[in-house]
Amino acid sequence: MIRVAVAGYAGRMGSAVVEAVTAADDMEVVCGIDPFGKEAAFPTYEAIEQAIEGESFDVLVDFTQPSVVAGNVEKALSAGIDCVVGTTGMSNDTLDALASKAAGHACLFYAPNFTTGAVLMMQFAKAAAPFFPEAEVLEFHHCNKKDAPSGTAVRTAQIIASARGFESEAPGSETEIDGCKGARGALVDGVPVHSVRSMGYVASQEVVFGSMGQTLTIRHDSWDRASYMPGVLLGIRSVGDRTGLVVGLEEFMD
Ligand code: NAD
């Protein structure tokens, strides 16, 4: 039985993780961590230190907030606990620095997106990137999302930039008219990224590629948080076999 602690168990994603882990035969929720917790069928703590002190668990799953995730992960990794992290907003440097503090064989697994569809979207974008001079990423999320652009959009832009190996010639921020700064999006590794926040969305993304006389659009939509759960469970089952930093669900899907 894999013993799992869920940080952010009272949140939107954390609640779905608790349900999915509870329903799985080979793992159990040992405790939840959340300073704004709710009644639960397992012991709950307000802070990660208390959970590490009070319980014994193999994996910490973190779906919290960009401002707290690094602190949670650092404490768990230092205690030799594997981490499955979905909280977005950490830079590559932060991920590297955290993984370097892992004790023993502890692994930090971070997936900017746990849906198989988004992973495939990124792989298709990687395949298309060398063939199109222009690429832009448009992402659409619910309006309670605390970070912009999304972790998936940042990773997609990084993948496109490294796969194509040339600079875009599309007009950039220098063409934005007075009072409309940001109209051309944020540049992530030279790829414009546009973040839409609105009621009605869970998480969607389009990657638009352009060349002479044609565009190619790759689109993925998550309409329900259940779409993330097979990926989270795969991460929980796989993280014990790895050490150090692992980024992206594709590492385990193969
Ligand atoms: P949410 O606001 O509904 O939940 C976050 C929870 O974390 C809250 O209950 C909050 O009280 C709790 N929290 C705050 N500080 C904490 C701490 N120090 N320790 C423990 N818990 C703490 O947010 P959400 O919609 O569930 O999203 C959580 C994160 O997951 C966001 O960063 C979001 O972008 C990300 N996300 C990632 C994926 C993915 O596939 N990787 C998918 C969806 C969301």
CSV table of C-alpha atoms in Angstrom, one decimal, residues 113-128 152 156 159 205 207 209 218-220 248-250 253-254:
chain,number,residue,atom,x,y,z
A,113,ASN,CA,-0.3,19.1,-16.7
A,114,PHE,CA,-1.5,15.6,-15.6
A,115,THR,CA,-3.8,15.0,-18.6
A,116,THR,CA,-2.8,12.6,-21.3
A,117,GLY,CA,-4.4,15.0,-23.9
A,118,ALA,CA,-2.2,17.9,-22.8
A,119,VAL,CA,1.0,15.8,-22.9
A,120,LEU,CA,0.1,14.7,-26.5
A,121,MET,CA,-0.7,18.3,-27.4
A,122,MET,CA,2.9,19.2,-26.3
A,123,GLN,CA,4.3,16.3,-28.3
A,124,PHE,CA,2.4,17.3,-31.4
A,125,ALA,CA,3.6,20.9,-30.9
A,126,LYS,CA,7.2,19.7,-30.7
A,127,ALA,CA,6.7,17.8,-34.0
A,128,ALA,CA,5.2,20.8,-35.8
A,152,THR,CA,1.3,24.0,-19.4
A,156,THR,CA,4.7,24.3,-24.4
A,159,ILE,CA,9.3,22.9,-26.0
A,205,GLN,CA,-5.1,25.6,-24.6
A,207,VAL,CA,-1.2,26.3,-30.1
A,209,PHE,CA,1.3,27.5,-35.9
A,218,ILE,CA,-3.7,22.1,-31.9
A,219,ARG,CA,-6.3,22.4,-29.2
A,220,HIS,CA,-6.9,20.6,-25.9
A,248,GLY,CA,6.5,15.9,-17.3
A,249,LEU,CA,4.0,13.0,-17.3
A,250,GLU,CA,5.4,11.8,-20.6
A,253,MET,CA,3.5,7.4,-19.9
A,254,ASP,CA,6.1,5.6,-22.1
